[in-house]
mmCIF file of C-alpha atoms and ligand atoms in Angstrom:
data_model
loop_
_atom_site.group_PDB
_atom_site.id
_atom_site.type_symbol
_atom_site.label_atom_id
_atom_site.label_comp_id
_atom_site.label_asym_id
_atom_site.label_seq_id
_atom_site.Cartn_x
_atom_site.Cartn_y
_atom_site.Cartn_z
ATOM 1 C CA MET A 1 -91.104 -68.404 64.795
ATOM 2 C CA GLU A 2 -93.493 -65.290 64.816
ATOM 3 C CA LEU A 3 -92.303 -63.037 62.448
ATOM 4 C CA ILE A 4 -92.526 -60.344 65.231
ATOM 5 C CA LEU A 5 -90.363 -62.469 67.369
ATOM 6 C CA GLU A 6 -88.007 -62.816 64.167
ATOM 7 C CA LYS A 7 -88.158 -59.067 64.358
ATOM 8 C CA LEU A 8 -87.345 -58.504 68.069
ATOM 9 C CA LEU A 9 -84.160 -60.700 67.410
ATOM 10 C CA GLU A 10 -83.067 -58.626 64.346
ATOM 11 C CA ALA A 11 -83.636 -55.398 66.546
ATOM 12 C CA VAL A 12 -81.559 -56.887 69.741
ATOM 13 C CA GLU A 13 -78.808 -57.927 67.662
ATOM 14 C CA PHE A 14 -78.351 -54.857 65.698
ATOM 15 C CA GLY A 15 -78.929 -52.597 68.396
ATOM 16 C CA LYS A 16 -82.264 -50.908 67.428
ATOM 17 C CA VAL A 17 -83.556 -49.710 70.352
ATOM 18 C CA ASP A 18 -86.770 -47.536 69.461
ATOM 19 C CA LYS A 19 -88.969 -46.298 66.410
ATOM 20 C CA LYS A 20 -87.109 -42.806 66.858
ATOM 21 C CA SER A 21 -83.739 -44.207 66.966
ATOM 22 C CA PRO A 22 -81.239 -43.599 64.129
ATOM 23 C CA TYR A 23 -78.711 -46.487 64.487
ATOM 24 C CA PRO A 24 -78.330 -48.875 63.067
ATOM 25 C CA PRO A 25 -79.084 -47.051 59.159
ATOM 26 C CA GLN A 26 -80.674 -50.227 58.253
ATOM 27 C CA LEU A 27 -83.401 -49.782 60.293
ATOM 28 C CA ARG A 28 -84.307 -46.212 60.610
ATOM 29 C CA GLY A 29 -87.870 -45.795 60.596
ATOM 30 C CA GLU A 30 -88.456 -49.648 61.811
ATOM 31 C CA ASP A 31 -89.753 -50.051 65.196
ATOM 32 C CA GLY A 32 -87.337 -51.325 67.457
ATOM 33 C CA SER A 33 -86.770 -53.597 70.751
ATOM 34 C CA HIS A 34 -89.148 -51.354 72.739
ATOM 35 C CA GLU A 35 -92.275 -51.360 70.407
ATOM 36 C CA LEU A 36 -91.447 -55.128 69.345
ATOM 37 C CA THR A 37 -91.782 -56.522 72.937
ATOM 38 C CA ILE A 38 -94.787 -54.526 73.734
ATOM 39 C CA SER A 39 -96.754 -55.537 70.364
ATOM 40 C CA ALA A 40 -95.490 -59.156 71.502
ATOM 41 C CA ILE A 41 -96.947 -58.937 74.582
ATOM 42 C CA GLU A 42 -100.096 -57.647 73.673
ATOM 43 C CA SER A 43 -100.325 -60.232 70.703
ATOM 44 C CA GLY A 44 -100.480 -62.915 73.474
ATOM 45 C CA ILE A 45 -96.790 -64.595 73.091
ATOM 46 C CA SER A 46 -95.393 -65.674 76.221
ATOM 47 C CA PRO A 47 -92.751 -63.742 77.907
ATOM 48 C CA GLN A 48 -90.649 -66.669 78.197
ATOM 49 C CA LEU A 49 -91.200 -67.336 74.455
ATOM 50 C CA ILE A 50 -89.893 -63.591 73.876
ATOM 51 C CA LEU A 51 -86.981 -64.402 76.450
ATOM 52 C CA GLU A 52 -86.266 -67.884 74.972
ATOM 53 C CA ASN A 53 -86.987 -67.652 71.302
ATOM 54 C CA ALA A 54 -85.923 -63.472 70.642
ATOM 55 C CA LEU A 55 -83.425 -62.025 73.203
ATOM 56 C CA ILE A 56 -81.098 -64.736 74.189
ATOM 57 C CA PRO A 57 -80.477 -66.098 70.683
ATOM 58 C CA ALA A 58 -79.935 -62.536 70.112
ATOM 59 C CA MET A 59 -77.100 -61.959 72.379
ATOM 60 C CA GLY A 60 -76.320 -64.910 71.478
ATOM 61 C CA LYS A 61 -75.240 -63.859 67.970
ATOM 62 C CA VAL A 62 -73.656 -60.470 69.591
ATOM 63 C CA GLY A 63 -71.593 -62.516 71.747
ATOM 64 C CA LYS A 64 -70.253 -64.740 69.375
ATOM 65 C CA LYS A 65 -70.033 -62.118 66.547
ATOM 66 C CA PHE A 66 -67.765 -60.261 69.431
ATOM 67 C CA SER A 67 -65.477 -62.877 70.606
ATOM 68 C CA GLU A 68 -64.682 -63.522 66.619
ATOM 69 C CA ASN A 69 -64.075 -59.415 66.374
ATOM 70 C CA GLN A 70 -66.857 -58.924 63.698
ATOM 71 C CA ILE A 71 -68.370 -56.424 65.873
ATOM 72 C CA PHE A 72 -66.621 -54.036 69.221
ATOM 73 C CA VAL A 73 -67.661 -52.341 72.490
ATOM 74 C CA PRO A 74 -69.679 -49.749 70.522
ATOM 75 C CA GLN A 75 -71.875 -52.362 68.621
ATOM 76 C CA MET A 76 -72.044 -54.747 71.557
ATOM 77 C CA LEU A 77 -73.516 -52.071 74.038
ATOM 78 C CA MET A 78 -75.984 -51.061 71.420
ATOM 79 C CA SER A 79 -77.174 -54.368 71.156
ATOM 80 C CA ALA A 80 -77.364 -54.182 75.124
ATOM 81 C CA ARG A 81 -79.102 -51.072 74.962
ATOM 82 C CA ALA A 82 -81.943 -52.682 72.259
ATOM 83 C CA MET A 83 -82.055 -55.702 74.971
ATOM 84 C CA GLY A 84 -82.603 -53.535 78.040
ATOM 85 C CA ALA A 85 -85.349 -51.603 76.289
ATOM 86 C CA SER A 86 -87.046 -55.035 75.891
ATOM 87 C CA MET A 87 -86.362 -56.459 79.549
ATOM 88 C CA ILE A 88 -87.698 -53.438 80.726
ATOM 89 C CA GLN A 89 -91.518 -54.932 79.411
ATOM 90 C CA LEU A 90 -90.900 -57.781 80.592
ATOM 91 C CA LYS A 91 -89.270 -57.353 84.241
ATOM 92 C CA PRO A 92 -92.996 -57.438 85.591
ATOM 93 C CA PHE A 93 -93.173 -60.930 84.625
ATOM 94 C CA PHE A 94 -90.120 -61.860 86.258
ATOM 95 C CA ALA A 95 -91.316 -60.337 89.135
ATOM 96 C CA SER A 96 -94.298 -62.388 88.962
ATOM 97 C CA GLY A 97 -92.476 -65.487 88.243
ATOM 98 C CA ALA A 98 -94.130 -65.947 85.126
ATOM 99 C CA ILE A 99 -90.946 -66.270 83.606
ATOM 100 C CA LYS A 100 -88.174 -68.877 84.795
ATOM 101 C CA THR A 101 -84.415 -67.999 84.965
ATOM 102 C CA LYS A 102 -81.618 -69.967 84.799
ATOM 103 C CA GLY A 103 -80.796 -68.699 88.177
ATOM 104 C CA THR A 104 -79.148 -65.733 89.676
ATOM 105 C CA PHE A 105 -75.533 -64.071 89.105
ATOM 106 C CA ILE A 106 -73.898 -61.677 91.419
ATOM 107 C CA ILE A 107 -71.366 -59.243 89.509
ATOM 108 C CA GLY A 108 -69.306 -56.321 90.679
ATOM 109 C CA THR A 109 -65.892 -54.632 89.556
ATOM 110 C CA VAL A 110 -63.604 -55.487 92.953
ATOM 111 C CA LYS A 111 -62.596 -52.764 95.494
ATOM 112 C CA GLY A 112 -60.726 -50.168 94.434
ATOM 113 C CA ASP A 113 -61.888 -50.398 91.021
ATOM 114 C CA LEU A 114 -64.035 -47.876 89.198
ATOM 115 C CA HIS A 115 -64.214 -49.211 85.514
ATOM 116 C CA ASP A 116 -67.618 -50.485 84.763
ATOM 117 C CA ILE A 117 -67.814 -50.523 81.250
ATOM 118 C CA GLY A 118 -66.665 -54.518 80.799
ATOM 119 C CA LYS A 119 -68.620 -55.621 84.049
ATOM 120 C CA ASN A 120 -72.128 -54.069 82.602
ATOM 121 C CA LEU A 121 -71.611 -55.747 79.050
ATOM 122 C CA VAL A 122 -70.414 -59.254 81.047
ATOM 123 C CA ALA A 123 -73.850 -58.708 83.173
ATOM 124 C CA MET A 124 -76.231 -57.553 79.637
ATOM 125 C CA MET A 125 -74.638 -60.768 78.087
ATOM 126 C CA VAL A 126 -75.525 -63.320 80.751
ATOM 127 C CA GLU A 127 -79.134 -61.094 81.821
ATOM 128 C CA GLY A 128 -79.474 -61.759 77.703
ATOM 129 C CA GLY A 129 -78.446 -65.609 78.406
ATOM 130 C CA GLY A 130 -81.200 -66.086 81.240
ATOM 131 C CA TRP A 131 -80.050 -64.980 84.002
ATOM 132 C CA SER A 132 -81.065 -62.932 87.093
ATOM 133 C CA ILE A 133 -78.394 -60.221 88.005
ATOM 134 C CA VAL A 134 -77.240 -58.691 90.691
ATOM 135 C CA ASP A 135 -75.159 -55.914 90.053
ATOM 136 C CA LEU A 136 -73.401 -54.507 93.206
ATOM 137 C CA GLY A 137 -71.617 -51.963 90.820
ATOM 138 C CA VAL A 138 -67.952 -50.546 91.434
ATOM 139 C CA ASP A 139 -65.676 -50.506 94.405
ATOM 140 C CA VAL A 140 -67.281 -53.920 95.861
ATOM 141 C CA GLY A 141 -65.517 -55.523 98.616
ATOM 142 C CA SER A 142 -66.113 -59.177 100.062
ATOM 143 C CA GLU A 143 -68.739 -58.194 102.786
ATOM 144 C CA ARG A 144 -71.125 -57.022 99.656
ATOM 145 C CA PHE A 145 -70.264 -60.071 97.579
ATOM 146 C CA ILE A 146 -71.234 -62.400 100.916
ATOM 147 C CA GLU A 147 -74.309 -60.004 102.031
ATOM 148 C CA ALA A 148 -75.599 -60.375 98.213
ATOM 149 C CA LEU A 149 -74.938 -64.483 98.507
ATOM 150 C CA LYS A 150 -76.907 -65.041 101.782
ATOM 151 C CA ASN A 151 -79.569 -62.805 99.975
ATOM 152 C CA ASN A 152 -79.554 -65.107 96.696
ATOM 153 C CA PRO A 153 -78.271 -68.539 97.943
ATOM 154 C CA GLY A 154 -76.511 -70.898 94.860
ATOM 155 C CA ALA A 155 -75.915 -67.563 92.840
ATOM 156 C CA VAL A 156 -72.715 -67.560 90.538
ATOM 157 C CA VAL A 157 -70.305 -64.855 91.349
ATOM 158 C CA GLY A 158 -68.348 -62.318 88.952
ATOM 159 C CA LEU A 159 -65.735 -60.790 89.518
ATOM 160 C CA SER A 160 -64.397 -57.746 87.645
ATOM 161 C CA ALA A 161 -60.435 -56.020 87.623
ATOM 162 C CA LEU A 162 -59.449 -53.343 85.438
ATOM 163 C CA LEU A 163 -56.243 -52.483 87.129
ATOM 164 C CA THR A 164 -52.990 -54.651 88.186
ATOM 165 C CA THR A 165 -53.396 -52.141 91.389
ATOM 166 C CA THR A 166 -56.838 -54.058 92.236
ATOM 167 C CA MET A 167 -57.010 -57.805 90.849
ATOM 168 C CA VAL A 168 -54.998 -58.733 93.569
ATOM 169 C CA ASN A 169 -58.095 -57.697 95.849
ATOM 170 C CA MET A 170 -59.786 -60.795 93.708
ATOM 171 C CA ARG A 171 -57.785 -63.087 96.041
ATOM 172 C CA GLU A 172 -59.343 -61.902 99.377
ATOM 173 C CA ILE A 173 -62.321 -61.951 98.185
ATOM 174 C CA VAL A 174 -62.325 -65.366 96.638
ATOM 175 C CA ALA A 175 -60.821 -66.455 99.688
ATOM 176 C CA SER A 176 -63.460 -65.106 101.749
ATOM 177 C CA ILE A 177 -66.566 -66.499 100.100
ATOM 178 C CA LYS A 178 -65.154 -69.817 99.776
ATOM 179 C CA GLU A 179 -64.418 -69.835 103.665
ATOM 180 C CA ILE A 180 -68.292 -69.526 104.190
ATOM 181 C CA MET A 181 -69.820 -70.898 101.492
ATOM 182 C CA PRO A 182 -67.227 -73.125 99.576
ATOM 183 C CA GLU A 183 -69.611 -74.393 97.249
ATOM 184 C CA THR A 184 -70.307 -70.743 95.151
ATOM 185 C CA LYS A 185 -69.073 -70.824 91.469
ATOM 186 C CA ILE A 186 -66.368 -67.670 91.031
ATOM 187 C CA LEU A 187 -65.728 -66.374 87.557
ATOM 188 C CA ILE A 188 -63.682 -63.506 87.250
ATOM 189 C CA GLY A 189 -62.450 -61.161 83.919
ATOM 190 C CA GLY A 190 -60.821 -58.111 82.744
ATOM 191 C CA ALA A 191 -58.016 -56.631 81.282
ATOM 192 C CA PRO A 192 -55.309 -57.716 83.567
ATOM 193 C CA VAL A 193 -56.138 -61.235 84.447
ATOM 194 C CA ASN A 194 -55.961 -64.746 82.888
ATOM 195 C CA ASP A 195 -56.780 -68.186 83.679
ATOM 196 C CA GLU A 196 -53.403 -68.669 85.446
ATOM 197 C CA TYR A 197 -54.275 -65.889 87.824
ATOM 198 C CA CYS A 198 -57.624 -67.369 88.129
ATOM 199 C CA GLN A 199 -56.243 -70.667 89.171
ATOM 200 C CA LYS A 200 -53.466 -69.173 91.581
ATOM 201 C CA ILE A 201 -56.307 -67.400 93.627
ATOM 202 C CA GLY A 202 -58.699 -70.185 93.519
ATOM 203 C CA ALA A 203 -61.771 -69.171 91.210
ATOM 204 C CA ASP A 204 -63.483 -71.376 89.435
ATOM 205 C CA PHE A 205 -63.178 -70.218 85.842
ATOM 206 C CA TYR A 206 -61.729 -67.076 83.977
ATOM 207 C CA ALA A 207 -63.896 -65.616 81.309
ATOM 208 C CA PRO A 208 -61.481 -63.365 78.757
ATOM 209 C CA ASP A 209 -64.996 -62.169 77.510
ATOM 210 C CA PRO A 210 -68.636 -62.071 78.056
ATOM 211 C CA GLN A 211 -69.071 -64.465 75.558
ATOM 212 C CA LYS A 212 -67.292 -66.817 77.512
ATOM 213 C CA ALA A 213 -69.113 -66.019 80.955
ATOM 214 C CA VAL A 214 -72.181 -66.749 78.988
ATOM 215 C CA GLU A 215 -71.220 -70.388 77.998
ATOM 216 C CA TYR A 216 -69.425 -71.170 81.400
ATOM 217 C CA MET A 217 -72.591 -69.992 83.239
ATOM 218 C CA ASN A 218 -75.007 -71.878 80.776
ATOM 219 C CA LYS A 219 -72.721 -75.275 81.509
ATOM 220 C CA LEU A 220 -73.868 -74.573 85.361
ATOM 221 C CA ALA A 221 -77.164 -74.591 84.437
ATOM 222 C CA SER A 222 -77.361 -77.422 81.897
HETATM 223 CO CO1 LIG B 1 -58.890 -46.980 83.429
HETATM 224 N N1 LIG B 1 -57.245 -47.436 83.108
HETATM 225 N N2 LIG B 1 -57.904 -45.655 85.226
HETATM 226 N N3 LIG B 1 -60.307 -45.236 83.551
HETATM 227 N N4 LIG B 1 -58.693 -47.161 81.810
HETATM 228 C C1 LIG B 1 -57.063 -48.281 82.023
HETATM 229 C C2 LIG B 1 -57.404 -49.834 82.685
HETATM 230 C C3 LIG B 1 -55.474 -48.412 81.752
HETATM 231 C C4 LIG B 1 -54.948 -49.734 81.015
HETATM 232 C C5 LIG B 1 -55.802 -47.437 81.215
HETATM 233 C C6 LIG B 1 -53.630 -47.442 80.918
HETATM 234 O O1 LIG B 1 -52.509 -46.685 81.371
HETATM 235 N N5 LIG B 1 -53.291 -47.710 79.243
HETATM 236 C C7 LIG B 1 -54.827 -48.183 83.512
HETATM 237 C C8 LIG B 1 -54.659 -49.464 83.728
HETATM 238 C C9 LIG B 1 -53.640 -49.938 83.944
HETATM 239 C C10 LIG B 1 -52.904 -51.096 84.680
HETATM 240 O O2 LIG B 1 -53.479 -51.509 86.106
HETATM 241 N N6 LIG B 1 -52.648 -51.912 84.354
HETATM 242 C C11 LIG B 1 -56.036 -47.451 84.316
HETATM 243 C C12 LIG B 1 -55.388 -46.697 84.934
HETATM 244 C C13 LIG B 1 -54.212 -46.587 85.322
HETATM 245 C C14 LIG B 1 -56.722 -45.547 85.846
HETATM 246 C C15 LIG B 1 -56.431 -44.214 87.053
HETATM 247 C C16 LIG B 1 -55.536 -45.333 88.186
HETATM 248 C C17 LIG B 1 -55.942 -43.246 86.161
HETATM 249 C C18 LIG B 1 -55.666 -42.002 86.859
HETATM 250 O O3 LIG B 1 -56.482 -41.674 87.616
HETATM 251 N N7 LIG B 1 -54.234 -42.366 87.174
HETATM 252 C C19 LIG B 1 -57.749 -44.454 87.506
HETATM 253 C C20 LIG B 1 -58.432 -45.668 88.615
HETATM 254 C C21 LIG B 1 -59.522 -45.353 88.993
HETATM 255 C C22 LIG B 1 -59.855 -46.528 89.968
HETATM 256 O O4 LIG B 1 -60.856 -47.594 89.266
HETATM 257 N N8 LIG B 1 -59.946 -46.370 91.210
HETATM 258 C C23 LIG B 1 -58.703 -44.877 85.869
HETATM 259 C C24 LIG B 1 -59.860 -44.196 85.477
HETATM 260 C C25 LIG B 1 -60.730 -44.328 84.781
HETATM 261 C C26 LIG B 1 -61.843 -43.814 84.279
HETATM 262 C C27 LIG B 1 -62.903 -43.471 85.038
HETATM 263 C C28 LIG B 1 -61.450 -42.436 83.520
HETATM 264 C C29 LIG B 1 -62.596 -45.046 83.051
HETATM 265 C C30 LIG B 1 -63.734 -45.505 83.776
HETATM 266 C C31 LIG B 1 -65.108 -45.344 83.261
HETATM 267 C C32 LIG B 1 -65.873 -46.595 83.558
HETATM 268 O O5 LIG B 1 -65.832 -47.823 83.528
HETATM 269 N N9 LIG B 1 -67.229 -46.373 83.774
HETATM 270 C C33 LIG B 1 -61.125 -45.219 82.436
HETATM 271 C C34 LIG B 1 -61.227 -46.262 81.057
HETATM 272 C C35 LIG B 1 -62.449 -45.737 80.399
HETATM 273 C C36 LIG B 1 -60.022 -46.803 80.865
HETATM 274 C C37 LIG B 1 -59.831 -47.148 79.611
HETATM 275 C C38 LIG B 1 -59.305 -46.153 78.693
HETATM 276 C C39 LIG B 1 -60.948 -47.956 79.112
HETATM 277 C C40 LIG B 1 -61.597 -49.236 80.066
HETATM 278 C C41 LIG B 1 -62.855 -50.002 79.404
HETATM 279 O O6 LIG B 1 -63.490 -49.443 79.822
HETATM 280 N N10 LIG B 1 -62.427 -50.691 77.901
HETATM 281 C C42 LIG B 1 -58.553 -48.184 79.894
HETATM 282 C C43 LIG B 1 -57.660 -48.715 78.814
HETATM 283 C C44 LIG B 1 -57.748 -49.577 77.955
HETATM 284 O O7 LIG B 1 -58.563 -49.961 78.346
HETATM 285 N N11 LIG B 1 -57.756 -49.276 76.206
HETATM 286 C C45 LIG B 1 -58.325 -47.997 80.919
HETATM 287 C C46 LIG B 1 -63.494 -51.273 77.147
HETATM 288 C C47 LIG B 1 -64.076 -52.593 77.998
HETATM 289 C C48 LIG B 1 -65.378 -53.419 77.151
HETATM 290 O O8 LIG B 1 -63.340 -53.222 78.089
HETATM 291 O O9 LIG B 1 -63.055 -53.343 80.945
HETATM 292 O O10 LIG B 1 -61.392 -54.683 79.743
HETATM 293 P P1 LIG B 1 -62.833 -54.248 79.163
HETATM 294 O O11 LIG B 1 -63.423 -55.676 79.804
HETATM 295 C C49 LIG B 1 -63.572 -56.504 78.763
HETATM 296 C C50 LIG B 1 -62.788 -57.625 79.021
HETATM 297 O O12 LIG B 1 -61.751 -57.673 80.189
HETATM 298 C C51 LIG B 1 -63.976 -58.545 79.664
HETATM 299 O O13 LIG B 1 -65.420 -58.227 79.203
HETATM 300 C C52 LIG B 1 -65.220 -56.938 78.475
HETATM 301 C C53 LIG B 1 -65.646 -56.976 77.172
HETATM 302 O O14 LIG B 1 -64.893 -58.108 76.671
HETATM 303 N N12 LIG B 1 -64.260 -58.557 81.528
HETATM 304 C C54 LIG B 1 -64.995 -59.599 81.756
HETATM 305 C C55 LIG B 1 -64.360 -57.868 81.776
HETATM 306 N N13 LIG B 1 -65.110 -57.761 83.151
HETATM 307 C C56 LIG B 1 -65.023 -59.176 83.098
HETATM 308 C C57 LIG B 1 -65.811 -60.084 84.133
HETATM 309 C C58 LIG B 1 -66.139 -61.449 83.690
HETATM 310 C C59 LIG B 1 -65.726 -61.364 82.168
HETATM 311 C C60 LIG B 1 -65.115 -61.169 81.546
HETATM 312 O O15 LIG B 1 -66.371 -62.367 84.616
HETATM 313 C C61 LIG B 1 -66.831 -61.735 85.643
#
């Protein structure tokens, strides 16, 4: 693999956003994902290769380490930020169709719920897994999910809830979506929900963490 992609993979894995960023200490003074992505594009490496050989494997490593409790939310957020810095440079290639994604993932925190840190992490990790993201934000009811699905036919939907008082809203959202578009795959997550609840409300998959969400999405795409 090109040295520059190896360096980019390392920058994203360890959360090095740009050269002036003091984090992580072991990469102080080195280029971050911002500079490395620009250099990679300028040296003629295709955006698809940048995504497939650096960003996706980096986020795969991050997700695995998080699942195994080797790293925690702050480190994961730094990696997500480093990936974001890289994605900003790649965005024009997504828009032009030069990068092919695995599909679209519509994600939102359900109605009544304003917690978005976990939802944002899942969105970032799934994006790092090669999917296009439609992030509807927080306090999202069934109407907005359905509208987004109509604009993105065949998309996978992700629902997040952090409150026992709002997880119940997942049931109505799942039922409304399945009534109109029964083939839609819906995954749910968030601290108060579990596999049993997922089955009870007719959702397709419960992901306890972002890595499990990515693994499920990748199975759907294969
Ligand atoms: Co809130 N809050 N909060 N809060 N808050 C909790 C959730 C709570 C457990 C705190 C407590 O009492 N111990 C409690 C819920 C109790 C319950 O329902 N059983 C609670 C409460 C009660 C409230 C308010 C009602 C407080 C009040 O006003 N009286 C209020 C509700 C507001 C509302 O939503 N309408 C409220 C408000 C807030 C803040 C706005 C202050 C802030 C949110 C800021 C924000 O998100 N931008 C906040 C915070 C920060 C928390 C805690 C401290 C942290 C949540 C968090 O971000 N965790 C939380 C207590 C705690 O968890 N220690 C708490 C880190 C995040 C990475 O984890 O979101 O679980 P998490 O996501 C994980 C997994 O769950 C999973 O992946 C992530 C990474 O592993 N995951 C998915 C999440 N979504 C997924 C989706 C998937 C797949 C996986 O697929 C689609």
